[in-house]
C-alpha positions as a Python dict, from the first residue, in 0.01 Angstrom:
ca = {
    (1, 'X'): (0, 0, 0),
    (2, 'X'): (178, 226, 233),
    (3, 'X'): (578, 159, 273),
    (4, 'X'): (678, -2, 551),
    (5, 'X'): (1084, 76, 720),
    (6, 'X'): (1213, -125, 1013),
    (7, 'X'): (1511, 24, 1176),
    (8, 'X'): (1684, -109, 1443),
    (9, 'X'): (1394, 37, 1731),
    (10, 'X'): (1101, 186, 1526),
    (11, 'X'): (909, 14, 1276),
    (12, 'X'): (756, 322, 1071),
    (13, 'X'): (418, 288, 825),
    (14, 'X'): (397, 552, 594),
    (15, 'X'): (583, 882, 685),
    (16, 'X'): (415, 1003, 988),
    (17, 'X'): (327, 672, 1223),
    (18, 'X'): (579, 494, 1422),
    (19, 'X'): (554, 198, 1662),
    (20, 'X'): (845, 78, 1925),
    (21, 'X'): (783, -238, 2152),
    (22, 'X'): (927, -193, 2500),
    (23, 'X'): (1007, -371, 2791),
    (24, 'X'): (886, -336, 3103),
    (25, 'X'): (765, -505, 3436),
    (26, 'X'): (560, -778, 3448),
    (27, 'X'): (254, -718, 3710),
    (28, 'X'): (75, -982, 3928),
    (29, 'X'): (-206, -1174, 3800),
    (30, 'X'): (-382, -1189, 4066),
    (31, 'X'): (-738, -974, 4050),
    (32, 'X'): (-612, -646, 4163),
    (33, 'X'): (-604, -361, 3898),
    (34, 'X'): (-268, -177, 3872),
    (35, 'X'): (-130, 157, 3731),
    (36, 'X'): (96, 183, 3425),
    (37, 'X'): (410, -21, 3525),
    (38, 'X'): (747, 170, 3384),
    (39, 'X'): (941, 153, 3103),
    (40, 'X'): (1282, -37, 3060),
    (41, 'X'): (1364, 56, 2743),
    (42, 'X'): (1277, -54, 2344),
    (43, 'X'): (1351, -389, 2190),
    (44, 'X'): (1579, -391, 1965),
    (45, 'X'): (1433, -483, 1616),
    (46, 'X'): (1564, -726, 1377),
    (47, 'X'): (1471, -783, 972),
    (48, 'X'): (1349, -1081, 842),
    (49, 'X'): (1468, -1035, 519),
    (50, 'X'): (1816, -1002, 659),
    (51, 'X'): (1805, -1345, 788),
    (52, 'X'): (1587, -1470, 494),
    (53, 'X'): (1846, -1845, 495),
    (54, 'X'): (1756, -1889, 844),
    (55, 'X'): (1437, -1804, 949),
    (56, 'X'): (1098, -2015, 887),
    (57, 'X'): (918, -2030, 544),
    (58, 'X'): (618, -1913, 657),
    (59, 'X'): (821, -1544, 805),
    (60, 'X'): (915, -1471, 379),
    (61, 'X'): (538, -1459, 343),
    (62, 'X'): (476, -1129, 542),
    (63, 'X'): (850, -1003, 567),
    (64, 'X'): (871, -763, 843),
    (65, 'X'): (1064, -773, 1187),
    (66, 'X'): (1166, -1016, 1437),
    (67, 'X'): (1225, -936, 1827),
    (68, 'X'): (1332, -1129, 2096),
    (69, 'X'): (1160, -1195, 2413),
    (70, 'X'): (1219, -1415, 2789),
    (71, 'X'): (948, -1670, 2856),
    (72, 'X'): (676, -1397, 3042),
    (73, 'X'): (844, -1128, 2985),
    (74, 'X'): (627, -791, 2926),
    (75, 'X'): (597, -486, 2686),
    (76, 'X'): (411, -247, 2606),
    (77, 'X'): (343, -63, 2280),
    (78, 'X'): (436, 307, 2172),
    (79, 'X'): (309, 489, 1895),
    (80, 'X'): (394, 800, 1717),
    (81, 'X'): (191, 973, 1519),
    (82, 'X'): (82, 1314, 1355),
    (83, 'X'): (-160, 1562, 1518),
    (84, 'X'): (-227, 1732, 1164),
    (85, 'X'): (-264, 1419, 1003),
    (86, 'X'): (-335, 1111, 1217),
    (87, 'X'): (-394, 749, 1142),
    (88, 'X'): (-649, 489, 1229),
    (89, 'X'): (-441, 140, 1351),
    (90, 'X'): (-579, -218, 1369),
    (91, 'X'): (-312, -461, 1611),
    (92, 'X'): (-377, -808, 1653),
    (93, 'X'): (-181, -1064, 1848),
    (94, 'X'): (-219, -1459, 1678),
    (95, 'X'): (-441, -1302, 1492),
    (96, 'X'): (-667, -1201, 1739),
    (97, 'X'): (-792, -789, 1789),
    (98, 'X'): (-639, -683, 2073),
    (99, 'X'): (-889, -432, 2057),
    (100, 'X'): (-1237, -614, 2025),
    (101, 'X'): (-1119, -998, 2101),
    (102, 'X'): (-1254, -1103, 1736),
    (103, 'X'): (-1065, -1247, 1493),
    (104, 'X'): (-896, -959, 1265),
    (105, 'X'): (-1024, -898, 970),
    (106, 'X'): (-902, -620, 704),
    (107, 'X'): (-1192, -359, 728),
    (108, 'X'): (-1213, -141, 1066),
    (109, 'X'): (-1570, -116, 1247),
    (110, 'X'): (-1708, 93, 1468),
    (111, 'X'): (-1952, -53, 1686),
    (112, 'X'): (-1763, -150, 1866),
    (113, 'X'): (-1474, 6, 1777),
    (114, 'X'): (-1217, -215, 1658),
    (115, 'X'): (-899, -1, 1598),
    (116, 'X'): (-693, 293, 1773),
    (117, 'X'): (-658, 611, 1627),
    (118, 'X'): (-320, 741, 1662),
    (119, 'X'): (-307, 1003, 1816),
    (120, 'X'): (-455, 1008, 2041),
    (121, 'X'): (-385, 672, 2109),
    (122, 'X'): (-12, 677, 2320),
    (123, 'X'): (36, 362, 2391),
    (124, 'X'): (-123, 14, 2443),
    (125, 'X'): (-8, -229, 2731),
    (126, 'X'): (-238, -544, 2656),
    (127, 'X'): (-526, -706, 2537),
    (128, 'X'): (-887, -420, 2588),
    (129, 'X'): (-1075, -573, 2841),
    (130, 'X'): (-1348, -265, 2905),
    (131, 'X'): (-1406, -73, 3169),
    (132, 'X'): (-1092, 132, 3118),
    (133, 'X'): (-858, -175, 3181),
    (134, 'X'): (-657, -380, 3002),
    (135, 'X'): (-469, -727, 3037),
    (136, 'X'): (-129, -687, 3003),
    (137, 'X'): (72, -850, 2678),
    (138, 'X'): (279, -1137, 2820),
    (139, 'X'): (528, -1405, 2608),
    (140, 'X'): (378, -1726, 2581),
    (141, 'X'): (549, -2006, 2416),
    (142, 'X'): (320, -2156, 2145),
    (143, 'X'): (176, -2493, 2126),
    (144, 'X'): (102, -2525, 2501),
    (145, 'X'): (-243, -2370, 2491),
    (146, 'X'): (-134, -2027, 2681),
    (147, 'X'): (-147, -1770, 2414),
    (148, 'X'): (-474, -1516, 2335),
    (149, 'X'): (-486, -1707, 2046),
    (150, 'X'): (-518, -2058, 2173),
    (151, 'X'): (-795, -1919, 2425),
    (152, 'X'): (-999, -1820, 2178),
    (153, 'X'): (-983, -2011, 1862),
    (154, 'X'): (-848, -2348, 2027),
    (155, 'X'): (-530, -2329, 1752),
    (156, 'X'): (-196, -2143, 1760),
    (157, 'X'): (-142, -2058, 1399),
    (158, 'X'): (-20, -1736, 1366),
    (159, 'X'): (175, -1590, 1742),
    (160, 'X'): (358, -1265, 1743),
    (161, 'X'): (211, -931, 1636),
    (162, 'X'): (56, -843, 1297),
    (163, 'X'): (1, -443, 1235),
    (164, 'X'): (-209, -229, 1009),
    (165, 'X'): (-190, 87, 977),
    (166, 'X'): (-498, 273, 742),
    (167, 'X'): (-418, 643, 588),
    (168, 'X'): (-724, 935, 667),
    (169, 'X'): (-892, 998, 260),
    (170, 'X'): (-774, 1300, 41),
    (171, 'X'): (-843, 1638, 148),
    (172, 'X'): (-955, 1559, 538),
    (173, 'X'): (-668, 1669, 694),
    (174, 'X'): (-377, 1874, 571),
    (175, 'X'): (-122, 1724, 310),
    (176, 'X'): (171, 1930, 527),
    (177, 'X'): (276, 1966, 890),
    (178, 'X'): (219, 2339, 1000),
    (179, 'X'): (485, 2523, 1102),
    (180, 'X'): (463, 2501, 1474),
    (181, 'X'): (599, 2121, 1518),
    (182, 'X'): (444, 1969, 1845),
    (183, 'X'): (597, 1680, 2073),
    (184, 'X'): (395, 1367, 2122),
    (185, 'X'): (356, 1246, 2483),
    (186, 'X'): (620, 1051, 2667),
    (187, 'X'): (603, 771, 2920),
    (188, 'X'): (837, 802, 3130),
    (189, 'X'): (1066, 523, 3245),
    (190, 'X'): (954, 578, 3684),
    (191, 'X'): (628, 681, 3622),
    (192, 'X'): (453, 805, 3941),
    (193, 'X'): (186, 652, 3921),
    (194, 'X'): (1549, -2584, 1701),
    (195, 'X'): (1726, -2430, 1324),
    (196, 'X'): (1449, -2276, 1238),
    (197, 'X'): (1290, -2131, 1562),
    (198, 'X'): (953, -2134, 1708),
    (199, 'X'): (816, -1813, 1734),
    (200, 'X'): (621, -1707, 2069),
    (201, 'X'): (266, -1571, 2107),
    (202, 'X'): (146, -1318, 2344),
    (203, 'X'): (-74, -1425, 2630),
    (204, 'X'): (-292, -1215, 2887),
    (205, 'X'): (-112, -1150, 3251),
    (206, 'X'): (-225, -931, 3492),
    (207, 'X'): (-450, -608, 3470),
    (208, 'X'): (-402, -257, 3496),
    (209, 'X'): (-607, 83, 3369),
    (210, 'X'): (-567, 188, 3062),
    (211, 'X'): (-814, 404, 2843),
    (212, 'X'): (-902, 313, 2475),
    (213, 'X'): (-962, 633, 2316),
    (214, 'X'): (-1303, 613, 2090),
    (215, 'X'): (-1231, 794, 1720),
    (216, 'X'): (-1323, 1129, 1747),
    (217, 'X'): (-1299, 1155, 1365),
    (218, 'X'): (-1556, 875, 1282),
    (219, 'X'): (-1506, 578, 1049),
    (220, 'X'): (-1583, 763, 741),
    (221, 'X'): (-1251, 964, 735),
    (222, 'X'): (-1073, 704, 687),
    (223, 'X'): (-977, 522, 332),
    (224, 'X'): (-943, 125, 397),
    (225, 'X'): (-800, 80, 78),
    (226, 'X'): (-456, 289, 164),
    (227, 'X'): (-278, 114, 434),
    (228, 'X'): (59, -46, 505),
    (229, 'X'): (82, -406, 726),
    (230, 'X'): (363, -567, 894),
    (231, 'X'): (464, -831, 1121),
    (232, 'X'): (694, -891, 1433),
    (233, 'X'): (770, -1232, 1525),
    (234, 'X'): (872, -1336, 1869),
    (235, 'X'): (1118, -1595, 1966),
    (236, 'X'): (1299, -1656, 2280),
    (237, 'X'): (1624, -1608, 2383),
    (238, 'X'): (1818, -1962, 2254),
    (239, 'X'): (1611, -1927, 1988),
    (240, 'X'): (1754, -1599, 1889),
    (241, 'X'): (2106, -1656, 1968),
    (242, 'X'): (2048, -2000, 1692),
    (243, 'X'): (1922, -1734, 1436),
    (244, 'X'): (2095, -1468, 1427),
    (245, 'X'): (2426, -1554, 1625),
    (246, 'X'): (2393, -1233, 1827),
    (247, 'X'): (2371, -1287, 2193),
    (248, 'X'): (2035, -1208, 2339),
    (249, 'X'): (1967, -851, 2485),
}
């Protein structure tokens, strides 16, 4: 299993990949297709060990992080990874492949594709819905039907955002960086174009373009055996102020 370290903005998988959730605006829902809406800066990320008295039972299984979110707010996610030595990454929201719409699973497939490959993947703003479009990840409070999950399994079990991250095999890419170090890309913030609390799912809101790079590497370079996982829980603001006695960002 790859290590896992949660600071307070990245969570980091191994010692090249990186992810940070950020916040940003929430787009209509209302048929239209929109560009990449901007930036507003990371969420802060909290530990659930560091809170292990206060948090739910169920959170001790998986560890991870916590973040906190407003009832339809937005984000988007970032990753950061190595040119010389990339990654293959499977996300799910409740459970659910944000990339194929399937129920995760632990192995990655390729037709379809199930899984960014990172990079070239930059970032990801929602649920894949083809065509070069996504629907955007929104907060949905669980237990009223509203999530990704709920649509298509009928149960909210899970909610939040569970992560795995799968390392290339020996000897198919280099074992150091080369000299020349190179900068990933960057989105830029105005683009031009109860005691225990109930965690929040992600829903679907409106839709913009978005392209899902295909793996130019193919499934075979990678070794599903070697990977590190982790989860983020979501609650919402009350919620976090009750656990963690921090007042909400």
């Amino acid at each position: 299993m790859i290590d896992v370290i949660i600071d307070n903005h990245l969570i980091r998988v191994g010692d090249r990949f990186a992810l940070g959730l950020h916040r940003t605006l929430r787009i209509p829902d209302d048929g239209r297709t929109y560009p990449l809406p901007p930036g507003l800066g990371q969420f802060p990320l909290y530990k659930v060990l560091t809170y292990r008295d206060r948090v739910p039972p169920q959170w001790l299984e998986a560890a991870g992080a916590f973040i906190s979110m407003y009832q339809r707010e937005a984000l988007w996610l970032g990753f950061h990874g190595a040119e010389w030595k990339p990654n293959a990454v499977k996300i799910a929201v409740g459970g659910i492949n944000v990339i194929s719409g399937q129920p995760v699973n632990n192995r990655l497939k390729d037709d379809p594709q199930d899984y960014i490959v990172c990079p070239d993947q930059p970032w990801l703003d929602g649920i894949n819905t083809g065509h070069g479009s996504i629907s955007q990840f929104v907060a949905m409070p669980l237990g009223k039907g509203y999530t990704v999950e709920a649509s298509l399994t009928g149960k909210e079990k899970f909610g939040g955002i569970q992560l795995t991250v799968f390392e290339p095999k020996p000897g198919r890419f280099p074992d150091k960086p080369p000299i020349r170090s190179a900068s990933g890309p960057v989105r830029f913030a105005a683009p031009k174009v109860s005691s225990a609390p109930q965690s929040l799912g992600l829903g679907t809101g409106g839709e913009m373009k978005q392209k899902i790079y295909p793996d130019s590497y193919g499934i075979d370079v990678w070794d599903q055996d070697n990977y590190g996982r982790v989860a983020i829980h979501i609650v919402n603001s009350a919620q976090f102020l009750e656990l963690t006695g921090i007042q909400p960002p």
